[in-house]
Coordinates of C-alpha atoms (C1' of nucleotides) in Angstrom, one line a residue:
Chain Y
M55 CA -4.2 7.8 9.8
S56 CA -7.4 9.0 8.2
L57 CA -8.4 11.1 10.6
P58 CA -8.5 14.2 8.8
H59 CA -10.3 12.8 6.1
A60 CA -12.9 12.1 9.2
L61 CA -13.2 15.1 9.8
L62 CA -13.0 16.5 6.2
T63 CA -15.8 14.8 5.5
S64 CA -17.7 15.7 8.5
L65 CA -17.3 19.2 7.7
L66 CA -18.0 18.7 4.3
E67 CA -21.4 17.4 5.5
K68 CA -21.6 20.3 7.5
A69 CA -19.1 23.3 8.9
S70 CA -18.9 23.1 12.6
S71 CA -16.6 23.3 15.5
G72 CA -14.2 21.3 16.8
Y73 CA -16.6 20.8 19.8
E74 CA -19.5 19.8 17.4
L75 CA -17.5 17.6 15.6
A76 CA -16.3 15.6 18.9
R77 CA -20.2 15.0 19.2
R78 CA -20.9 14.2 15.8
F79 CA -17.8 11.5 16.5
E80 CA -19.5 9.6 19.1
R81 CA -22.3 9.3 17.1
S82 CA -22.9 9.5 13.2
I83 CA -19.2 8.8 11.9
G84 CA -18.0 7.8 15.4
Y85 CA -19.9 4.3 14.7
F86 CA -17.0 3.3 12.5
W87 CA -14.3 6.2 13.2
K88 CA -14.1 7.7 16.8
A89 CA -11.8 10.3 17.6
T90 CA -11.6 12.7 21.1
H91 CA -11.6 16.5 21.1
Q92 CA -8.1 16.8 21.6
Q93 CA -7.3 14.7 18.5
I94 CA -9.6 16.6 16.7
Y95 CA -9.0 20.2 18.1
R96 CA -5.2 19.4 16.8
E97 CA -5.8 17.9 13.6
L98 CA -8.6 21.0 12.9
G99 CA -5.3 23.1 13.3
R100 CA -2.9 21.0 11.4
M101 CA -6.1 21.0 8.1
E102 CA -6.1 25.3 9.0
A103 CA -2.1 25.2 8.5
K104 CA -1.8 22.9 6.1
G105 CA -5.0 25.5 3.7
W106 CA -7.6 22.7 3.8
I107 CA -9.8 23.9 6.2
A108 CA -11.1 27.7 7.6
V109 CA -12.3 29.1 10.0
T110 CA -15.6 31.1 9.0
S111 CA -15.1 33.8 10.8
E112 CA -18.9 36.0 9.0
G113 CA -22.5 34.9 10.5
P114 CA -23.3 36.2 14.3
D115 CA -20.5 33.9 16.1
R116 CA -18.3 36.3 17.0
R117 CA -19.5 36.9 20.0
S118 CA -18.3 33.2 21.9
R119 CA -14.6 31.7 21.3
K120 CA -16.7 29.5 18.5
K121 CA -14.5 28.5 15.7
V122 CA -16.2 26.9 12.8
Y123 CA -14.5 25.3 10.1
H124 CA -15.6 24.9 6.4
V125 CA -13.4 23.1 3.4
L126 CA -11.6 25.0 1.0
E127 CA -10.8 23.7 -2.1
A128 CA -7.5 22.4 -1.0
G129 CA -9.4 20.3 1.4
R130 CA -11.9 18.9 -0.7
Q131 CA -9.2 17.6 -3.3
A132 CA -6.8 16.2 -0.4
L133 CA -10.6 14.2 0.5
R134 CA -11.2 12.9 -3.3
E135 CA -7.5 11.8 -3.9
W136 CA -7.7 9.9 -0.9
V137 CA -10.7 8.4 -1.3
S138 CA -9.4 7.5 -5.0
E139 CA -6.0 6.0 -3.3
P140 CA -5.7 2.3 -2.2
S141 CA -5.3 1.5 2.2
H142 CA -4.7 -1.0 4.1
P143 CA -7.8 -2.6 6.4
M144 CA -6.4 -1.8 10.0
E145 CA -5.1 -4.5 11.6
P146 CA -7.7 -6.3 14.2
R147 CA -7.2 -6.0 17.5
E148 CA -9.5 -8.0 19.2
D149 CA -8.7 -8.6 22.9
L150 CA -12.0 -10.6 23.6
M151 CA -10.1 -13.6 21.1
V152 CA -7.0 -13.7 22.9
K153 CA -8.8 -14.3 26.0
L154 CA -10.9 -16.8 24.8
R155 CA -7.4 -18.1 23.6
A156 CA -6.4 -17.7 26.9
D157 CA -9.3 -19.3 28.6
A158 CA -8.7 -22.7 26.3
I159 CA -4.9 -23.0 27.8
I160 CA -5.2 -22.5 31.0
G161 CA -9.1 -23.2 32.1
P162 CA -11.7 -21.6 32.7
S163 CA -12.1 -18.3 34.1
G164 CA -14.3 -16.4 33.2
V165 CA -14.9 -15.2 29.9
E166 CA -18.4 -16.1 29.8
D167 CA -19.3 -12.9 32.1
E168 CA -17.2 -10.9 29.0
L169 CA -18.9 -12.2 26.7
E170 CA -21.9 -11.2 27.6
R171 CA -20.7 -7.7 28.4
R172 CA -19.8 -7.3 24.9
L173 CA -23.3 -9.1 23.5
A174 CA -25.1 -6.3 25.3
L175 CA -23.3 -3.8 23.6
H176 CA -23.7 -5.9 20.7
R177 CA -27.5 -6.2 21.5
D178 CA -27.2 -2.0 22.1
L179 CA -25.3 -1.4 19.2
L180 CA -27.8 -2.9 16.7
A181 CA -31.2 -1.0 18.2
D182 CA -29.3 2.0 17.7
Y183 CA -28.8 0.9 14.3
R184 CA -32.3 0.1 13.7
A185 CA -33.9 2.8 15.1
I186 CA -31.0 5.0 12.6
E187 CA -33.0 2.5 9.7
A188 CA -36.3 3.5 10.6
R189 CA -35.8 7.3 11.2
D190 CA -33.7 7.4 7.6
F191 CA -34.4 5.1 5.0
S192 CA -37.3 4.2 5.5
R193 CA -38.6 6.1 3.0
P194 CA -39.0 3.9 -1.4
K195 CA -37.1 6.2 -3.2
L196 CA -33.6 7.5 -1.9
A197 CA -31.1 9.6 -3.1
R198 CA -27.2 8.6 -4.4
E199 CA -26.0 10.1 -1.2
D200 CA -28.3 8.1 1.2
V201 CA -28.2 5.1 -0.9
I202 CA -25.3 4.8 0.1
R203 CA -25.0 6.5 3.3
Y204 CA -28.0 3.0 4.3
L205 CA -25.4 0.7 2.9
I206 CA -22.6 2.2 5.7
L207 CA -25.8 1.5 7.9
R208 CA -26.7 -2.0 6.7
C209 CA -23.1 -3.3 7.2
G210 CA -23.1 -2.4 10.6
I211 CA -26.1 -4.3 11.3
A212 CA -24.8 -7.2 9.7
L213 CA -21.8 -7.3 11.2
E214 CA -23.9 -6.8 14.7
E215 CA -26.3 -9.5 13.8
T216 CA -23.3 -11.7 13.2
Y217 CA -21.9 -11.1 16.5
I218 CA -25.0 -11.8 18.1
A219 CA -25.6 -14.8 16.8
W220 CA -22.2 -16.2 17.1
S221 CA -21.8 -14.8 20.8
E222 CA -25.1 -16.5 21.8
E223 CA -23.6 -19.8 20.0
A224 CA -20.5 -19.2 22.2
L225 CA -22.1 -18.7 25.5
A226 CA -24.3 -21.7 24.2
T227 CA -20.9 -23.8 24.3
L228 CA -18.7 -22.9 26.8
R229 CA -22.1 -23.0 29.2
S230 CA -22.9 -26.9 28.0
P231 CA -21.5 -29.0 30.4
A232 CA -20.3 -31.0 27.6
T233 CA -17.8 -28.9 27.1
E234 CA -16.4 -28.8 31.0
I235 CA -16.8 -32.4 31.2
F236 CA -16.0 -33.8 27.8
G237 CA -12.9 -31.0 27.9
E238 CA -11.9 -32.3 31.1
A239 CA -12.0 -35.9 30.1
T240 CA -10.0 -35.3 27.2
K241 CA -8.0 -32.9 28.1
P242 CA -4.7 -35.7 28.5
G243 CA -5.1 -36.7 24.5
A244 CA -4.6 -33.0 23.0
S245 CA -1.1 -31.9 23.1
S246 CA -0.3 -29.2 25.7
T247 CA 2.8 -28.1 26.3
K248 CA 3.6 -27.1 29.8
Q249 CA 6.5 -24.9 30.4
D250 CA 6.5 -22.7 33.8
G251 CA 9.2 -21.9 36.1
K252 CA 8.6 -24.0 38.9
Chain B
M231 CA -3.6 -2.6 26.3
S232 CA -3.3 -6.6 26.1
L233 CA 0.1 -7.4 24.1
P234 CA 1.3 -8.7 26.8
H235 CA -1.3 -11.1 27.7
A236 CA -1.4 -12.4 24.1
L237 CA 2.1 -12.9 24.3
L238 CA 1.7 -14.7 27.7
T239 CA -0.9 -16.5 25.8
S240 CA 0.5 -17.6 22.9
L241 CA 4.2 -18.4 25.1
L242 CA 2.3 -21.3 27.1
E243 CA 1.0 -22.9 24.5
K244 CA 4.7 -23.3 23.7
A245 CA 7.9 -21.6 25.1
S246 CA 9.3 -19.5 21.9
S247 CA 11.5 -16.9 20.9
G248 CA 10.9 -13.2 19.9
Y249 CA 11.3 -14.3 16.4
E250 CA 9.2 -17.6 16.6
L251 CA 6.9 -14.9 18.6
A252 CA 7.1 -12.5 15.6
R253 CA 6.3 -14.8 12.9
R254 CA 3.0 -16.9 14.9
F255 CA 1.6 -12.8 15.1
E256 CA 1.3 -13.2 11.4
R257 CA -0.8 -16.1 11.1
S258 CA -2.5 -18.1 14.4
I259 CA -2.9 -15.2 17.3
G260 CA -2.2 -12.7 14.7
Y261 CA -5.2 -13.3 12.4
F262 CA -6.9 -11.6 15.7
W263 CA -3.5 -9.3 17.7
K264 CA -1.3 -8.4 15.0
A265 CA 2.1 -7.3 16.1
T266 CA 5.4 -6.5 14.0
H267 CA 8.8 -7.8 15.8
Q268 CA 9.8 -4.8 17.7
Q269 CA 6.9 -4.5 20.0
I270 CA 7.1 -8.1 20.8
Y271 CA 11.2 -8.1 21.4
R272 CA 10.4 -4.8 23.8
E273 CA 7.6 -6.5 25.3
L274 CA 9.5 -9.3 25.9
G275 CA 11.9 -7.6 27.9
R276 CA 9.2 -5.8 29.7
M277 CA 7.9 -8.9 30.4
E278 CA 11.4 -10.2 32.0
A279 CA 11.7 -7.1 34.1
K280 CA 8.4 -7.7 35.3
G281 CA 9.1 -11.8 36.4
W282 CA 6.4 -12.7 34.1
I283 CA 8.6 -15.4 32.1
A284 CA 12.5 -15.9 31.7
V285 CA 15.2 -16.8 29.0
T286 CA 15.1 -21.1 28.9
S287 CA 19.0 -21.4 29.2
E288 CA 19.4 -24.7 28.9
G289 CA 18.9 -26.6 26.0
P290 CA 21.1 -27.5 23.2
D291 CA 20.3 -23.6 21.9
R292 CA 23.3 -21.6 23.4
R293 CA 25.4 -22.3 20.3
S294 CA 23.0 -19.4 18.9
R295 CA 22.2 -16.1 20.2
K296 CA 18.0 -17.5 20.0
K297 CA 16.0 -16.8 23.8
V298 CA 13.1 -18.6 24.2
Y299 CA 11.2 -17.8 26.5
H300 CA 8.6 -19.6 29.0
V301 CA 6.2 -18.0 31.3
L302 CA 6.5 -18.0 35.3
E303 CA 3.7 -18.6 37.7
A304 CA 3.7 -14.7 38.2
G305 CA 2.7 -14.5 34.3
R306 CA 0.0 -16.8 34.3
Q307 CA -1.6 -15.2 37.3
A308 CA -1.4 -11.9 35.4
L309 CA -2.9 -13.6 32.8
R310 CA -6.0 -15.3 34.6
E311 CA -6.6 -11.9 36.0
W312 CA -6.7 -10.3 32.6
V313 CA -8.7 -12.9 31.5
S314 CA -11.6 -11.8 34.1
E315 CA -11.2 -8.7 34.5
P316 CA -13.6 -6.4 32.1
S317 CA -12.5 -4.5 29.1
H318 CA -13.4 -2.1 26.8
P319 CA -13.7 -3.7 22.5
M320 CA -11.4 -1.9 20.7
E321 CA -13.2 1.5 18.6
P322 CA -13.6 0.8 15.4
R323 CA -10.9 2.7 12.9
E324 CA -13.5 1.8 9.4
D325 CA -11.5 3.5 6.4
L326 CA -13.2 2.2 3.9
M327 CA -16.4 3.6 5.7
V328 CA -15.2 7.0 6.3
K329 CA -14.3 6.3 2.0
L330 CA -17.2 5.7 1.3
R331 CA -19.5 8.3 3.2
A332 CA -16.6 10.8 2.0
D333 CA -18.1 9.5 -1.7
A334 CA -21.8 10.2 -1.1
I335 CA -20.4 13.5 -0.1
I336 CA -18.4 14.4 -3.2
G337 CA -19.7 11.9 -5.5
P338 CA -18.4 9.2 -7.3
S339 CA -14.7 8.8 -6.7
G340 CA -13.8 5.1 -7.1
V341 CA -14.3 3.4 -4.1
E342 CA -15.5 0.6 -6.1
D343 CA -12.2 -0.4 -7.0
E344 CA -11.1 -0.3 -3.0
L345 CA -14.7 -2.1 -2.4
E346 CA -13.1 -4.5 -4.4
R347 CA -10.1 -5.2 -3.6
R348 CA -11.1 -5.5 0.2
L349 CA -13.8 -8.3 -0.8
A350 CA -11.2 -9.8 -1.9
L351 CA -9.0 -9.7 1.4
H352 CA -11.5 -11.4 3.0
R353 CA -12.6 -13.8 0.2
D354 CA -8.4 -14.7 1.0
L355 CA -9.3 -14.7 5.0
L356 CA -12.2 -17.2 4.5
A357 CA -10.6 -19.2 2.2
D358 CA -8.0 -19.1 4.8
Y359 CA -10.2 -20.2 7.9
R360 CA -11.8 -22.8 5.9
A361 CA -9.0 -24.4 5.3
I362 CA -7.7 -24.1 9.1
E363 CA -10.8 -25.7 9.8
A364 CA -10.7 -28.6 7.8
R365 CA -7.2 -29.1 9.2
D366 CA -7.6 -28.6 12.4
F367 CA -11.3 -29.1 13.7
S368 CA -13.1 -31.7 11.6
R369 CA -12.4 -34.0 13.7
P370 CA -15.6 -35.4 15.4
K371 CA -14.7 -34.8 19.3
L372 CA -12.2 -32.2 20.6
A373 CA -11.2 -30.9 23.6
R374 CA -12.6 -28.2 26.2
E375 CA -9.3 -26.1 24.6
D376 CA -10.2 -27.3 20.8
V377 CA -13.6 -26.3 20.9
I378 CA -12.8 -23.2 21.7
R379 CA -10.1 -22.5 19.4
Y380 CA -12.9 -23.5 16.8
L381 CA -15.6 -20.9 18.2
I382 CA -12.8 -18.5 17.9
L383 CA -12.4 -19.5 14.1
R384 CA -15.6 -19.7 13.3
C385 CA -16.2 -15.8 14.9
G386 CA -13.5 -15.2 12.1
I387 CA -15.3 -17.3 9.5
A388 CA -19.3 -15.8 10.0
L389 CA -16.7 -12.2 10.0
E390 CA -15.8 -12.9 6.7
E391 CA -18.8 -14.4 5.5
T392 CA -20.2 -11.3 6.4
Y393 CA -18.4 -9.2 4.7
I394 CA -18.3 -11.0 1.7
A395 CA -22.1 -10.5 1.2
W396 CA -22.0 -6.3 2.2
S397 CA -19.4 -6.4 -0.2
E398 CA -21.3 -7.8 -3.2
E399 CA -24.5 -6.2 -2.4
A400 CA -22.4 -2.5 -2.2
L401 CA -20.4 -3.0 -5.7
A402 CA -23.8 -4.1 -7.1
T403 CA -25.3 -1.1 -5.9
L404 CA -22.6 1.0 -6.4
R405 CA -23.1 0.2 -10.4
S406 CA -26.2 -0.4 -10.6
P407 CA -27.4 2.2 -13.2
A408 CA -29.6 3.5 -11.1
T409 CA -27.4 4.6 -7.8
E410 CA -25.8 7.4 -10.8
I411 CA -28.8 8.3 -12.8
F412 CA -31.5 8.5 -10.2
G413 CA -29.1 9.4 -7.3
E414 CA -28.2 12.0 -9.9
A415 CA -31.5 13.1 -10.8
T416 CA -33.1 14.0 -7.1
K417 CA -29.8 15.3 -5.0
P418 CA -31.1 18.3 -5.7
G419 CA -34.0 18.0 -3.4
A420 CA -31.8 16.4 -0.4
S421 CA -30.4 17.8 2.1
S422 CA -26.6 19.0 1.0
T423 CA -24.7 21.6 2.3
K424 CA -22.2 22.9 0.7
Q425 CA -19.7 25.3 1.5
D426 CA -16.8 26.2 0.1
G427 CA -13.8 29.3 0.1
K428 CA -14.3 30.6 -3.4
Chain H
dA62 C1' 35.8 -18.4 -0.7
dG63 C1' 32.4 -14.9 -1.6
dG64 C1' 27.5 -13.5 -1.4
dC65 C1' 22.7 -13.9 -0.3
dA66 C1' 18.9 -15.6 2.1
dT67 C1' 17.4 -16.9 6.4
dT68 C1' 17.6 -16.8 11.4
dA69 C1' 18.0 -13.7 15.1
dT70 C1' 18.0 -9.9 18.2
dG71 C1' 17.8 -4.7 18.8
dC72 C1' 18.2 0.9 19.4
dA73 C1' 16.3 5.5 17.9
dA74 C1' 13.5 8.3 16.1
dC75 C1' 9.0 9.1 14.7
dC76 C1' 3.7 9.6 15.2
dA77 C1' -1.6 8.9 16.6
dG78 C1' -4.1 8.1 20.4
dT79 C1' -5.2 8.8 25.2
dT80 C1' -5.2 10.6 30.2
dG81 C1' -5.2 14.7 32.9
dC82 C1' -5.4 19.3 33.6
dA83 C1' -6.9 23.7 32.5
dA84 C1' -9.6 27.8 31.1
dT85 C1' -13.0 31.1 29.9
dA86 C1' -18.2 32.0 28.4
dC87 C1' -23.1 31.1 28.2
dG88 C1' -27.2 30.6 31.2
dG89 C1' -30.3 28.5 34.3
dT90 C1' -31.4 27.6 39.5
dC91 C1' -31.7 28.7 44.6
Chain A
dG271 C1' -24.8 36.1 43.6
dA272 C1' -22.9 32.5 44.5
dC273 C1' -23.4 27.8 41.9
dC274 C1' -23.2 24.8 38.5
dG275 C1' -24.0 22.3 33.7
dT276 C1' -22.6 22.6 29.3
dA277 C1' -20.2 24.6 25.6
dT278 C1' -15.6 25.0 24.5
dT279 C1' -11.0 25.5 23.3
dG280 C1' -6.5 23.9 24.4
dC281 C1' -1.5 22.6 26.8
dA282 C1' 1.5 18.8 28.4
dA283 C1' 2.5 14.2 29.7
dC284 C1' 2.6 9.9 28.3
dT285 C1' 1.9 5.1 25.9
dG286 C1' 0.8 1.8 22.0
dG287 C1' 2.5 1.2 17.5
dT288 C1' 5.2 1.9 13.1
dT289 C1' 9.4 2.7 10.2
dG290 C1' 14.2 2.5 9.3
dC291 C1' 18.7 1.3 10.2
dA292 C1' 21.8 -2.0 12.4
dT293 C1' 24.1 -6.0 13.5
dA294 C1' 25.5 -10.6 13.7
dA295 C1' 25.8 -15.8 13.5
dT296 C1' 23.7 -19.9 10.0
dG297 C1' 23.3 -22.5 6.0
dC298 C1' 23.3 -22.5 1.5
dC299 C1' 24.9 -21.9 -3.4
dT300 C1' 28.5 -21.5 -6.6

DNA sequence: AGGCATTATGCAACCAGTTGCAATACGGTC
DNA sequence: GACCGTATTGCAACTGGTTGCATAATGCCT
């Protein structure tokens, strides 16, 4: 459960309203931690109750209903603790792989289309990342903060490149006649357990 | 929601009990779709109610309470449909990246330890994958099913290699004195928004 | 015979995330 | 002045996943 900490981080970067955060969570931090406005409003309420954040009432923002939050010392402390605590990586949920494995067992099923779709998504994402890289990190000397942010971005870039390369290979393999013909030809030899109610 | 379909796939590969599936979901399919025994039992119940699967009552398994399920035609059909439907990739939830970004904004916090821990996990995973590769896919000619399974495995391998390379780079960067000294030195120049309740 | 690990199944409560809906305010357009 | 897009906040219901607990049979060790 690290949504609150993602929000704290985002609020430390810039004090914001729930609405602004929601939009920030579609890009920026959203590239590695997505959240809907619902989750955000709810969590902001909880964090305010816990004394981690508070509404900035001063300023010319009282005309609208907009509530700009900022991080309190307790929140900063909570974030610091959370960062230094060990945590488990997320359990993987790769439905594409399930689909591929299903295809392997039930036979050709059109997964290639899905693969193609995902490949396009990865290419788009990589293009986004490259644009951010050119815009924010092409200067020669970066401050510590930016070095780290660039590190995060490079992780995304490397991952997308990996996905793209793999997807292309996968598509080529699935579409190669060898997979079809040869696969069918040697199928009887494979250990295929079929059990079906009539 | 693809747990039921992951279960169908696994049951098509081999008719099994909930318990066996639960163990299978710690390795094998579990490498890309994790599920606890609770989820599995519940889902098996639902799928049985929907007529997707049924208990194989025949055989010498009636002595114990063990319930071995197999896939019915309706289940196979449901799986086939699901595979050919477009689906959304999972939203990312990378708490490590959140931690790094938090570190970037609140200053050195000991993320390196976490990075090191994750790196070790990735190395272990890669070793598992390599072992599977050597055990199952070193033969020269693979049937279609195995070609696909190997493809899935190679995705895992490529991803883990990417994570490992990136983690090493990240650790080197975070620990290099340049990041520390130079980062601190140029910090005042960066656009750091600080807002804090006293 | 008693104890313990493993196999095997399941309920109940909870928590995080998703979906659908709703309301109000602001600013511009036809 | 009615209409529309978008900013802005929020409730309620639901679903999928997690955690803690309960139970019973099997088989092995001592």
